[in-house]
JSON list of C-alpha atoms in Angstrom, two decimals:
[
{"chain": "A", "resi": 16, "resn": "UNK", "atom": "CA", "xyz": [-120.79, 70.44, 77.14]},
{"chain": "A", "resi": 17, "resn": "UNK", "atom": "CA", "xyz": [-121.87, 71.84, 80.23]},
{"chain": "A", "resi": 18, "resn": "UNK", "atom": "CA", "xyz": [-125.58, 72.25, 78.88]},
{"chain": "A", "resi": 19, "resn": "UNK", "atom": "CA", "xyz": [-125.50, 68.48, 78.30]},
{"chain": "A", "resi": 20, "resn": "UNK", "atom": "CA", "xyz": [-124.23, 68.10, 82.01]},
{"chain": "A", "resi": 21, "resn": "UNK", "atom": "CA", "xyz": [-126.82, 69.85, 83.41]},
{"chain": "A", "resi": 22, "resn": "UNK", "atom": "CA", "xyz": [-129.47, 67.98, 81.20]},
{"chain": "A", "resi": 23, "resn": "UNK", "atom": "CA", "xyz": [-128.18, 65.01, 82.72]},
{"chain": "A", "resi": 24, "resn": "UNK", "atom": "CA", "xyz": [-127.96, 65.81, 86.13]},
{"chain": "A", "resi": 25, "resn": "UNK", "atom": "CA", "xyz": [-131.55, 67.03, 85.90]},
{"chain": "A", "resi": 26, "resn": "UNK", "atom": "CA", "xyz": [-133.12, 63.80, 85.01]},
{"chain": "A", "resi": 27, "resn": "UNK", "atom": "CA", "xyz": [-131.19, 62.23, 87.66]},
{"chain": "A", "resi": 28, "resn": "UNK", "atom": "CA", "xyz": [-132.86, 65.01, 90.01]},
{"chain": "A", "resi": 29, "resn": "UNK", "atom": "CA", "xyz": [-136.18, 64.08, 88.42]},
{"chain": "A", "resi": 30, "resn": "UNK", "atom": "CA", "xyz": [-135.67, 60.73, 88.70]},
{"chain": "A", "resi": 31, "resn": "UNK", "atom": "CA", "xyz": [-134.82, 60.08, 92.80]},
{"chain": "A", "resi": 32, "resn": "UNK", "atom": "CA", "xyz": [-137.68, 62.19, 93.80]},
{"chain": "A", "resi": 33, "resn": "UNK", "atom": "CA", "xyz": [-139.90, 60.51, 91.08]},
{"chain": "A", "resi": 34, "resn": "UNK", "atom": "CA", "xyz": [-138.94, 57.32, 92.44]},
{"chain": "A", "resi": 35, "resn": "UNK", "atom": "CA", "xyz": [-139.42, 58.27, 95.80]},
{"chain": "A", "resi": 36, "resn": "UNK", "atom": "CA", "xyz": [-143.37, 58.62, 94.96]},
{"chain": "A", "resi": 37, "resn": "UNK", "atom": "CA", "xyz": [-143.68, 56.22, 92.97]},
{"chain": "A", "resi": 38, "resn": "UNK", "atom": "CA", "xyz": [-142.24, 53.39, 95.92]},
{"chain": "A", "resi": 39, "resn": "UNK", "atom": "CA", "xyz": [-145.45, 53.34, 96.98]},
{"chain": "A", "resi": 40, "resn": "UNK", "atom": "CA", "xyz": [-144.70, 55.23, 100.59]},
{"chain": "A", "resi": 41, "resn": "UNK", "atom": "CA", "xyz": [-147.66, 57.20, 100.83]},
{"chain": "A", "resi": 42, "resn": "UNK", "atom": "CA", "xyz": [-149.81, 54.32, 100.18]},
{"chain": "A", "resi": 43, "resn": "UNK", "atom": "CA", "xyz": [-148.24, 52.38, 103.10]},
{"chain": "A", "resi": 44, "resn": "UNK", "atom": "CA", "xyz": [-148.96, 56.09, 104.86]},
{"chain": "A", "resi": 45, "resn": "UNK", "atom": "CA", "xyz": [-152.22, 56.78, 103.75]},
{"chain": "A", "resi": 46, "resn": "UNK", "atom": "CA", "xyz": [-153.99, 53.58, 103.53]},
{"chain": "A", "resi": 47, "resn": "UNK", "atom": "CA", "xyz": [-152.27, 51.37, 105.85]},
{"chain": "A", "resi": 48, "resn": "UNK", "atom": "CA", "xyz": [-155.75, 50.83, 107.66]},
{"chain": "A", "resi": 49, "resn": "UNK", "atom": "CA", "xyz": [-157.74, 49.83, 104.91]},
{"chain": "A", "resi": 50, "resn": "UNK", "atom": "CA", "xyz": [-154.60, 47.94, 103.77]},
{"chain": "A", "resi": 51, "resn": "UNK", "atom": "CA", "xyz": [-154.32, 45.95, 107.13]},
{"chain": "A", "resi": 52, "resn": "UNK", "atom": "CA", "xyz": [-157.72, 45.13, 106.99]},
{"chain": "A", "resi": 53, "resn": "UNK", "atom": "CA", "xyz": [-157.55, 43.74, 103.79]},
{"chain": "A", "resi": 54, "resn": "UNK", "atom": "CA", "xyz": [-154.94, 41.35, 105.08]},
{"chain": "A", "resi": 55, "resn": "UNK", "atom": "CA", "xyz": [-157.69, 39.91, 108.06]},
{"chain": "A", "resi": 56, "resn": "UNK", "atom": "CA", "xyz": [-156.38, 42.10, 110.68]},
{"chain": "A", "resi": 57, "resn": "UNK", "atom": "CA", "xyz": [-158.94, 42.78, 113.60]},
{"chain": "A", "resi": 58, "resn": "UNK", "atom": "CA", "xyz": [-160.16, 46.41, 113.77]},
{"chain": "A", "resi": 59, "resn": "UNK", "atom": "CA", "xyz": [-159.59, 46.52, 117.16]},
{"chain": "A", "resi": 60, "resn": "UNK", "atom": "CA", "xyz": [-155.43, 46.28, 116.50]},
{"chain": "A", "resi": 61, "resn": "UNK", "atom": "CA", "xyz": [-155.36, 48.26, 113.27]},
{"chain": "A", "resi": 62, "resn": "UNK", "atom": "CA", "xyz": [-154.60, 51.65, 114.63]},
{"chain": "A", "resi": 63, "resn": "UNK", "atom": "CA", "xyz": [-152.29, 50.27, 117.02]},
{"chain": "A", "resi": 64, "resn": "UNK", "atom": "CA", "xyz": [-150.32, 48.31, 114.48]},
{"chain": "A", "resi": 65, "resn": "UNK", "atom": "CA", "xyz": [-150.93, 51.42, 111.99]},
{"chain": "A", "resi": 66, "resn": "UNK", "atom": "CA", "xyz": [-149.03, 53.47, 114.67]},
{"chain": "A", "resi": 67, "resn": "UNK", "atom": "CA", "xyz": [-146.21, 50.98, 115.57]},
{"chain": "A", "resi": 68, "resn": "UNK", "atom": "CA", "xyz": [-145.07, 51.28, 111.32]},
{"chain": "A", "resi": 69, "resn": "UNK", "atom": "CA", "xyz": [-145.05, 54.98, 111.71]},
{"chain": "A", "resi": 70, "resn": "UNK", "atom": "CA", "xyz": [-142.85, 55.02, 114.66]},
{"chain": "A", "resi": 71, "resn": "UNK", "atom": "CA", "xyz": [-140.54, 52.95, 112.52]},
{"chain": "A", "resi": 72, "resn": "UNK", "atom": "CA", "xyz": [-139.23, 56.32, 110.76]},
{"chain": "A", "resi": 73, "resn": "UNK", "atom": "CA", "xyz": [-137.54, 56.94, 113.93]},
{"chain": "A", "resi": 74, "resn": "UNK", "atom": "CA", "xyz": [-134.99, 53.92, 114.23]},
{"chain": "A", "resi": 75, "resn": "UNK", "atom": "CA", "xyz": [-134.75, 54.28, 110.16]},
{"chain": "A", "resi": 76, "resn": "UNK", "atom": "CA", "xyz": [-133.44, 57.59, 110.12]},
{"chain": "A", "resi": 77, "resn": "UNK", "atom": "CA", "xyz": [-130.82, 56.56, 112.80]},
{"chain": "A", "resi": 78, "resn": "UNK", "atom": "CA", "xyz": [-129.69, 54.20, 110.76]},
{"chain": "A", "resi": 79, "resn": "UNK", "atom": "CA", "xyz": [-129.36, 56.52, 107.51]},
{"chain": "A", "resi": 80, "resn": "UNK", "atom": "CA", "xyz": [-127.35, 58.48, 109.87]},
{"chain": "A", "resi": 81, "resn": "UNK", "atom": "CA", "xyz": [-124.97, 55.72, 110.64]},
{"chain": "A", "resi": 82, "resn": "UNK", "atom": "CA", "xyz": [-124.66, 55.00, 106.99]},
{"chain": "A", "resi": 83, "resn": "UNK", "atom": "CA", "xyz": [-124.57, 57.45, 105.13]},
{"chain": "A", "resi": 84, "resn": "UNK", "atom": "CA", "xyz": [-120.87, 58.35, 106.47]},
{"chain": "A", "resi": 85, "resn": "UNK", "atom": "CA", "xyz": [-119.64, 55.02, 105.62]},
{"chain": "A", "resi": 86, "resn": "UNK", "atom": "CA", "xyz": [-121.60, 54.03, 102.30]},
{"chain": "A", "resi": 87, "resn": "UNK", "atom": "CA", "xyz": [-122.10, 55.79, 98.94]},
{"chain": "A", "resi": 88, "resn": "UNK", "atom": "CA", "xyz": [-125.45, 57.64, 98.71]},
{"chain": "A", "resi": 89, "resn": "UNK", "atom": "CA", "xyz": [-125.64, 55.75, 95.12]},
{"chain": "A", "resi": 90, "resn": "UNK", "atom": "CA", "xyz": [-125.55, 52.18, 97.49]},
{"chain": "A", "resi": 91, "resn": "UNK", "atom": "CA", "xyz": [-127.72, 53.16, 99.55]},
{"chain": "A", "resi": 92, "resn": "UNK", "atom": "CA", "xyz": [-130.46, 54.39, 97.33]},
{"chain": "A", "resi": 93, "resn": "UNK", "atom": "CA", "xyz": [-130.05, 51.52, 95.00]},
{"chain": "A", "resi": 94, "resn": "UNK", "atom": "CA", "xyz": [-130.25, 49.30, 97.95]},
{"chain": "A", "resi": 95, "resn": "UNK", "atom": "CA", "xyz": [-133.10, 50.58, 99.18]},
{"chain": "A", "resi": 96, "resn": "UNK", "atom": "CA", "xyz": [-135.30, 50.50, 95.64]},
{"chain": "A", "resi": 97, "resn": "UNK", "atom": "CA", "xyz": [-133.93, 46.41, 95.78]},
{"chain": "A", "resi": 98, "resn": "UNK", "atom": "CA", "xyz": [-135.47, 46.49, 99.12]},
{"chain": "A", "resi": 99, "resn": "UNK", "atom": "CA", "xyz": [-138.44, 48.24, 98.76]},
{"chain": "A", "resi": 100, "resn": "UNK", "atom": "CA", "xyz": [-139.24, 46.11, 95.52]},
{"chain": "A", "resi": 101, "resn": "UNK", "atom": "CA", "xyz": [-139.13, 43.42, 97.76]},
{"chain": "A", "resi": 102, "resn": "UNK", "atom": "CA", "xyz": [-140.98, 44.40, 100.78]},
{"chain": "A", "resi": 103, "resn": "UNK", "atom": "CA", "xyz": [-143.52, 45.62, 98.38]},
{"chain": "A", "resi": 104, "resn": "UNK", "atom": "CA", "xyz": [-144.25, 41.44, 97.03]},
{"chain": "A", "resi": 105, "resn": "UNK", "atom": "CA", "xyz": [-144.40, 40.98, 100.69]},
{"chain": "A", "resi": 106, "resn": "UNK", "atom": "CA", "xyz": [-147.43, 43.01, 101.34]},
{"chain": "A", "resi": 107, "resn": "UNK", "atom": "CA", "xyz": [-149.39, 41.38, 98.49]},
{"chain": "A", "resi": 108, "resn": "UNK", "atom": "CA", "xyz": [-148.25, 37.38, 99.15]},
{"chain": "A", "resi": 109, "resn": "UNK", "atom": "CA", "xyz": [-149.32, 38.66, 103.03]},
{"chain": "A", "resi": 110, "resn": "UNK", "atom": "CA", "xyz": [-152.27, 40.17, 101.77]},
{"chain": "A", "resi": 111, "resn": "UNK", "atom": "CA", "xyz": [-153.52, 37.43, 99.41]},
{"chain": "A", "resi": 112, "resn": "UNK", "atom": "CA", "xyz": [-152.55, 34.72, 102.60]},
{"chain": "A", "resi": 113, "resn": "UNK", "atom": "CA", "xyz": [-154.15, 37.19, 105.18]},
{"chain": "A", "resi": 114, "resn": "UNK", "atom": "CA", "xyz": [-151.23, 36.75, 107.48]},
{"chain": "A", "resi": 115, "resn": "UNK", "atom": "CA", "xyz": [-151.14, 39.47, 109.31]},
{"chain": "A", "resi": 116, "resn": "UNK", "atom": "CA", "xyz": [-148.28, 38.73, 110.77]},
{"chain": "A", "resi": 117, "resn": "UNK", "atom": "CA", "xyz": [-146.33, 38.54, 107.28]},
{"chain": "A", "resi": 118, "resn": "UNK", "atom": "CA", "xyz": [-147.95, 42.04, 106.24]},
{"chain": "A", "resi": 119, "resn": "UNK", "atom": "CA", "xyz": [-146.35, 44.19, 109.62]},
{"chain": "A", "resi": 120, "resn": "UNK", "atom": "CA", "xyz": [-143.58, 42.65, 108.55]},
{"chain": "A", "resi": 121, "resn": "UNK", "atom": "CA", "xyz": [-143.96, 43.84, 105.34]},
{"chain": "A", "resi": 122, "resn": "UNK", "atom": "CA", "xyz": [-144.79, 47.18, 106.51]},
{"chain": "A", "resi": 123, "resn": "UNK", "atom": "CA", "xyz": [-142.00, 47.47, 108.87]},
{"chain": "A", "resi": 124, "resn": "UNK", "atom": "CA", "xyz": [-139.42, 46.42, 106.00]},
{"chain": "A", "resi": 125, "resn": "UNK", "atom": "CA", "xyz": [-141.26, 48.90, 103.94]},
{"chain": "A", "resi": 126, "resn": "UNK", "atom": "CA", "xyz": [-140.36, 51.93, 105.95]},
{"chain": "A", "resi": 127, "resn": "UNK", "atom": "CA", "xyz": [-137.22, 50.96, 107.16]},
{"chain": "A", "resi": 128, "resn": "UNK", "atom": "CA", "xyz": [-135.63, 50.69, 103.87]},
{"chain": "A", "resi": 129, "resn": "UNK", "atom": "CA", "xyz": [-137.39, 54.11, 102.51]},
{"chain": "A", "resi": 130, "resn": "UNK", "atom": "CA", "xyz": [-135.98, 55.72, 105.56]},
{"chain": "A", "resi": 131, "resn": "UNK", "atom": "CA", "xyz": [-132.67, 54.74, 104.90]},
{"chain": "A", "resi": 132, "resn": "UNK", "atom": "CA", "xyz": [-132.40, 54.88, 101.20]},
{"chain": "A", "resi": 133, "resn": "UNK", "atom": "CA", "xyz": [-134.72, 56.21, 98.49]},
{"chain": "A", "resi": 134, "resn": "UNK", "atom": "CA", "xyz": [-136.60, 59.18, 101.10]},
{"chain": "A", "resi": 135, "resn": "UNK", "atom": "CA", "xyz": [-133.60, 61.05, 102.29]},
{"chain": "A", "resi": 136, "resn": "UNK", "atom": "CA", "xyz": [-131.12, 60.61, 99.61]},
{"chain": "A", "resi": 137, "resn": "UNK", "atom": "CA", "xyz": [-133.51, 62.44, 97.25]},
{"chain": "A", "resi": 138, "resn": "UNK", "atom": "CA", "xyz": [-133.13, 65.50, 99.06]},
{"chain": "A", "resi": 139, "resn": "UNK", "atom": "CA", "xyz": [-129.87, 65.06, 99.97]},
{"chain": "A", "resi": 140, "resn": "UNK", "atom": "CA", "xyz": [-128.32, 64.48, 96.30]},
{"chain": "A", "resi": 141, "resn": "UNK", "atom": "CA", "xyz": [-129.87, 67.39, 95.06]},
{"chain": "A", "resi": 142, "resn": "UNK", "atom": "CA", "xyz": [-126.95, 70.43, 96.39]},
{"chain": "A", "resi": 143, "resn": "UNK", "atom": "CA", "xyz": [-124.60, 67.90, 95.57]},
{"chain": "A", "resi": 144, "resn": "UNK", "atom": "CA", "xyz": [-125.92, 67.79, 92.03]},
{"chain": "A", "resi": 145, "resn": "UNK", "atom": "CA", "xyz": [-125.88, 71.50, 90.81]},
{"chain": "A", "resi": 146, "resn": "UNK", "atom": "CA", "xyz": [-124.46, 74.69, 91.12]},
{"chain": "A", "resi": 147, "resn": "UNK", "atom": "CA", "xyz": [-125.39, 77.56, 93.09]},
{"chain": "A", "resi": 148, "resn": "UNK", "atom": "CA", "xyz": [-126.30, 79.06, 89.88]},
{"chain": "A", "resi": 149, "resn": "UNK", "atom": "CA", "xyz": [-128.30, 75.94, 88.88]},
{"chain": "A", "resi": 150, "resn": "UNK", "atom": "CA", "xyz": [-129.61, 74.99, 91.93]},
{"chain": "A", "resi": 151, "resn": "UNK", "atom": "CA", "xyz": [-132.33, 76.57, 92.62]},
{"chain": "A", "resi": 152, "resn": "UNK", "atom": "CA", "xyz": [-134.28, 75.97, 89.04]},
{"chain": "A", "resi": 153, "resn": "UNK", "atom": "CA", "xyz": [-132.98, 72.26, 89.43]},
{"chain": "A", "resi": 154, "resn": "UNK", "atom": "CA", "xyz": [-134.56, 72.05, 93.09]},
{"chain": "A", "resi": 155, "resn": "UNK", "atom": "CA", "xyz": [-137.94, 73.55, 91.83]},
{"chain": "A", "resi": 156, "resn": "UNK", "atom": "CA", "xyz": [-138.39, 71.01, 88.83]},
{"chain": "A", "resi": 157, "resn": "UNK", "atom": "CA", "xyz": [-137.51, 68.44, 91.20]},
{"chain": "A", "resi": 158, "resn": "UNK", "atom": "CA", "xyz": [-139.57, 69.44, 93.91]},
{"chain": "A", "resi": 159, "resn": "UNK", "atom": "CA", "xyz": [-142.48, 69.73, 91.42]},
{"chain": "A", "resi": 160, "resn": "UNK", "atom": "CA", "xyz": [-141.93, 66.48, 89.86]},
{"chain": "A", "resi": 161, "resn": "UNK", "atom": "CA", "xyz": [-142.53, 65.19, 93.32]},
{"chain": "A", "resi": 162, "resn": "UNK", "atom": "CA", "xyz": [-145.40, 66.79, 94.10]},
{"chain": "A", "resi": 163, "resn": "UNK", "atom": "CA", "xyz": [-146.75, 65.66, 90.95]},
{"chain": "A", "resi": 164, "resn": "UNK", "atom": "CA", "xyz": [-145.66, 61.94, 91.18]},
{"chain": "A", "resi": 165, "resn": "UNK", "atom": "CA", "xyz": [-146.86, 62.23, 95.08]},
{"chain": "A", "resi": 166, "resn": "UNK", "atom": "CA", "xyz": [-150.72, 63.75, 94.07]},
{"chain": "A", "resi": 167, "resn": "UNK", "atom": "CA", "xyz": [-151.21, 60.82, 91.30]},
{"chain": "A", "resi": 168, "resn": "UNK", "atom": "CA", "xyz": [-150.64, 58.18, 93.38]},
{"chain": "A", "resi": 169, "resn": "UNK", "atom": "CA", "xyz": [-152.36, 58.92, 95.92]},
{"chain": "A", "resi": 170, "resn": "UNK", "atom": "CA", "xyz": [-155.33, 59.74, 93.49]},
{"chain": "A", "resi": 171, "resn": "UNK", "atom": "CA", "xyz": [-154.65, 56.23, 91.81]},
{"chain": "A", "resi": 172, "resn": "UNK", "atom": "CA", "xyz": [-154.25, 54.01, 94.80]},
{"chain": "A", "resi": 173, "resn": "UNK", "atom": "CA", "xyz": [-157.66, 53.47, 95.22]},
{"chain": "A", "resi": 174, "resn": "UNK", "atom": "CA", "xyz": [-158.86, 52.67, 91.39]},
{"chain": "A", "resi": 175, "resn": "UNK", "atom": "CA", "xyz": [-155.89, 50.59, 91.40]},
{"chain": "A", "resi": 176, "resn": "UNK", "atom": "CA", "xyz": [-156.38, 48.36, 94.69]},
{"chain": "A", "resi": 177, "resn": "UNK", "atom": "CA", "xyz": [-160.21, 48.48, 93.07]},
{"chain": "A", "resi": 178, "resn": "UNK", "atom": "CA", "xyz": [-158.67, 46.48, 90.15]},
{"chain": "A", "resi": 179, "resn": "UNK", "atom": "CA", "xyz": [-155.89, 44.40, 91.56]},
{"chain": "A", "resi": 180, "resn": "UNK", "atom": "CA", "xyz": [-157.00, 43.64, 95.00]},
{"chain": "A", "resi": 181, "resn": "UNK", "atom": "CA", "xyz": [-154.06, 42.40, 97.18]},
{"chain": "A", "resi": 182, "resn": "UNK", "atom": "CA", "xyz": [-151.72, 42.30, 94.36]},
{"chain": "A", "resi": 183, "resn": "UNK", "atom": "CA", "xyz": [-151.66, 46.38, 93.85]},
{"chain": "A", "resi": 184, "resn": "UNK", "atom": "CA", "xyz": [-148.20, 46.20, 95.05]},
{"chain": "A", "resi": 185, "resn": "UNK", "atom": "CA", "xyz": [-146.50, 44.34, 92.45]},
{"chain": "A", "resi": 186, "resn": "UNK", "atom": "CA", "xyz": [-147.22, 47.58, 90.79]},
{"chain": "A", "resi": 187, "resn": "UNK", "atom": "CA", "xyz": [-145.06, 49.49, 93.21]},
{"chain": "A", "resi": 188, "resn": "UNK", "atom": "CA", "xyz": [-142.74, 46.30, 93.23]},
{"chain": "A", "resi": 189, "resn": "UNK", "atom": "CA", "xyz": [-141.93, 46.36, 89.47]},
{"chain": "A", "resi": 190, "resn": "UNK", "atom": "CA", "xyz": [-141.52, 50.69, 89.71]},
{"chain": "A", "resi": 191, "resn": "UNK", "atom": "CA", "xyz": [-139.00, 50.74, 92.52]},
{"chain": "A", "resi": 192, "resn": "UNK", "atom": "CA", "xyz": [-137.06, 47.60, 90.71]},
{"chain": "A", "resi": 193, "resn": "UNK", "atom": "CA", "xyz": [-137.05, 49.76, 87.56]},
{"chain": "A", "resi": 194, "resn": "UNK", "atom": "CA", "xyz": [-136.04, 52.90, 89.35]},
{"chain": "A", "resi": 195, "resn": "UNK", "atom": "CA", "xyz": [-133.47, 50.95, 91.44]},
{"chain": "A", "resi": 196, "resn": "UNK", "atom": "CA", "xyz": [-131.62, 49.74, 88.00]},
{"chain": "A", "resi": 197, "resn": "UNK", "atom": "CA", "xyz": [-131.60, 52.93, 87.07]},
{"chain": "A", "resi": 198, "resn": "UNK", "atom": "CA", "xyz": [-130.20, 54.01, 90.18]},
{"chain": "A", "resi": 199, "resn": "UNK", "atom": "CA", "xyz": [-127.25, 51.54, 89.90]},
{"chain": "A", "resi": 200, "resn": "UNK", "atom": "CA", "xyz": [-126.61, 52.95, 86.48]},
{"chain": "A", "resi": 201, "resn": "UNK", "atom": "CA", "xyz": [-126.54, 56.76, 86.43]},
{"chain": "A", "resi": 202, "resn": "UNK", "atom": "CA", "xyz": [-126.56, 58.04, 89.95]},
{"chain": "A", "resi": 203, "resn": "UNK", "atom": "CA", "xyz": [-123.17, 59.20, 90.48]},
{"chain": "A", "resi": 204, "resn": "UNK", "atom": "CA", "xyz": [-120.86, 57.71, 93.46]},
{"chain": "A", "resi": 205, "resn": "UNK", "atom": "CA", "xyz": [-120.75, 60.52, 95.77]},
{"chain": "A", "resi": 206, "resn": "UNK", "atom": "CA", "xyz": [-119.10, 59.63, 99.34]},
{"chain": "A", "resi": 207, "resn": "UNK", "atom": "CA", "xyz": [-117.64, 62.24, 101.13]},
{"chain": "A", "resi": 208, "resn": "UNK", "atom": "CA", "xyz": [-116.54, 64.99, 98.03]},
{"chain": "A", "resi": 209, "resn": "UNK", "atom": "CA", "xyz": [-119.68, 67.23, 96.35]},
{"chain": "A", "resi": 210, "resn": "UNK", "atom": "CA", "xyz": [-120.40, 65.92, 93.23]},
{"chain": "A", "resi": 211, "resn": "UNK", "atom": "CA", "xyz": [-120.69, 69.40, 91.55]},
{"chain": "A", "resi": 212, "resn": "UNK", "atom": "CA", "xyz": [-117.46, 70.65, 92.81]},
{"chain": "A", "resi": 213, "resn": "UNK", "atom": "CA", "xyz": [-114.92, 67.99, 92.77]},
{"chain": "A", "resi": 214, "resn": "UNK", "atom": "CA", "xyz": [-116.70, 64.88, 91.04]},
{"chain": "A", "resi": 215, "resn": "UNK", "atom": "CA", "xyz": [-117.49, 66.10, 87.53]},
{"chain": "A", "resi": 216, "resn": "UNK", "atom": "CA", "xyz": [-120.33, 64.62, 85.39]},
{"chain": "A", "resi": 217, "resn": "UNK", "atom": "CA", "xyz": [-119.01, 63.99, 82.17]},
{"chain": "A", "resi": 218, "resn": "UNK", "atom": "CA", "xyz": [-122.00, 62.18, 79.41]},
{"chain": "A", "resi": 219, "resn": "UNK", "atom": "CA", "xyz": [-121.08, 60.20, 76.52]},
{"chain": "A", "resi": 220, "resn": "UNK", "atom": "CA", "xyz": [-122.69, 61.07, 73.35]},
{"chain": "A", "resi": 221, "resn": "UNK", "atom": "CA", "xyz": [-123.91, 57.18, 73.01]},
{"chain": "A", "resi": 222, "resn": "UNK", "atom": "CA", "xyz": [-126.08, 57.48, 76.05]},
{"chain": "A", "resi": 223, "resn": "UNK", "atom": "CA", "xyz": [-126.66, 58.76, 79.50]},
{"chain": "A", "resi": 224, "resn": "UNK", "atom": "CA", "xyz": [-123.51, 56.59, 81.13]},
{"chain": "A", "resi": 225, "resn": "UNK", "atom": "CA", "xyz": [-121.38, 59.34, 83.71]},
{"chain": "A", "resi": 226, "resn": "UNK", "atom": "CA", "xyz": [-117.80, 58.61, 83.18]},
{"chain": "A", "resi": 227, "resn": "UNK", "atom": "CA", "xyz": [-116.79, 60.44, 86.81]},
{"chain": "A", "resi": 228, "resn": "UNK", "atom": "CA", "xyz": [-113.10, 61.51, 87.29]},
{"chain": "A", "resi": 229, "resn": "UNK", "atom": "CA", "xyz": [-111.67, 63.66, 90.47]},
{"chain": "A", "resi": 230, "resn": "UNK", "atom": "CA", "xyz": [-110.50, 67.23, 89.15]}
]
């Protein structure tokens, strides 16, 4: 039923800009100084290595560029969750070592893989998803899911890293592996056609599983 579809492709909405937030990004953003010198990095080289990471957006979104003409946003964001998930067990083994070495590392993997994944394809499933008629009420609960998402985590980080020390991002580790299986699972395989158009969503009644088929 069409009110089921766009159930559906509403929770997937909810659910790539939730996990966008909940990655951990504006952490690695916000409190990469505090985070580097956690990890035994001299104060004198923390801003410079805090500005190297950002610059790191740059060569990441020229890679999402290259990609996303030849690869399946679903890849990609899936991908990117893996890698994120991965990158984020980095930054606590680096911290809890204090190699500071390991942890740019970490960082650079960290915003590489957001760039070309799970930060972009949020926003740019979200047309393909809906309707012109839908769209716009979609976008808004999306939007304000990631808001909302964004504002707690940044209000958590701290209480968290409090608590858990150099192993805070396991947390973000074990959210972006969760959010990456989900990924794999529901996100529909949208290449070069728009998914509301010409890629119909159709949803079982046993579960959330899209059975696509072209029109």
């Amino acid at each position: 039923p069409p009110q089921s579809r766009l159930r559906g492709r509403t929770l997937i909405a909810i659910m790539l800009h939730v996990s966008q937030q909940l990655s951990g990004i504006n952490c690695v953003n916000f409190y990469s100084d505090s985070i580097f010198h956690m990890a035994g990095v001299a104060q004198n080289d923390i801003q410079f290595y805090s500005a190297f990471v950002s610059v790191t957006y740059i060569p990441a979104t020229l890679l999402f560029m290259v990609l996303v003409g030849r690869v399946d946003i679903q890849t990609l964001h899936y991908t990117s969750l893996y890698a994120l998930s991965v990158s984020a067990v980095l930054l606590s083994v680096s911290a809890y070592l204090e190699l500071a070495s390991l942890m740019i590392i970490g960082f650079l993997m960290f915003v590489l893989f957001y760039g070309m994944g799970a930060g972009p394809v949020s926003w740019l499933m979200l047309p393909e998803l809906f309707g012109s008629k839908e769209r716009p009420a979609a976008m808004s609960v999306a939007v304000g899911c990631n808001w909302t998402a964004a504002f707690l985590v940044g209000q958590l980080f701290p209480a968290l890293r409090s608590a858990l020390g150099c192993w805070v991002f396991l947390v973000f580790a074990a959210v972006s592996l969760l959010f990456a299986t989900l990924s794999a699972r529901y996100l529909p395989r949208e290449r070069h056609r728009r998914v509301s158009h010409n890629w119909p969503i159709k949803w079982s009644t046993a579960g959330m599983q899209p059975a696509l088929s072209p029109l």
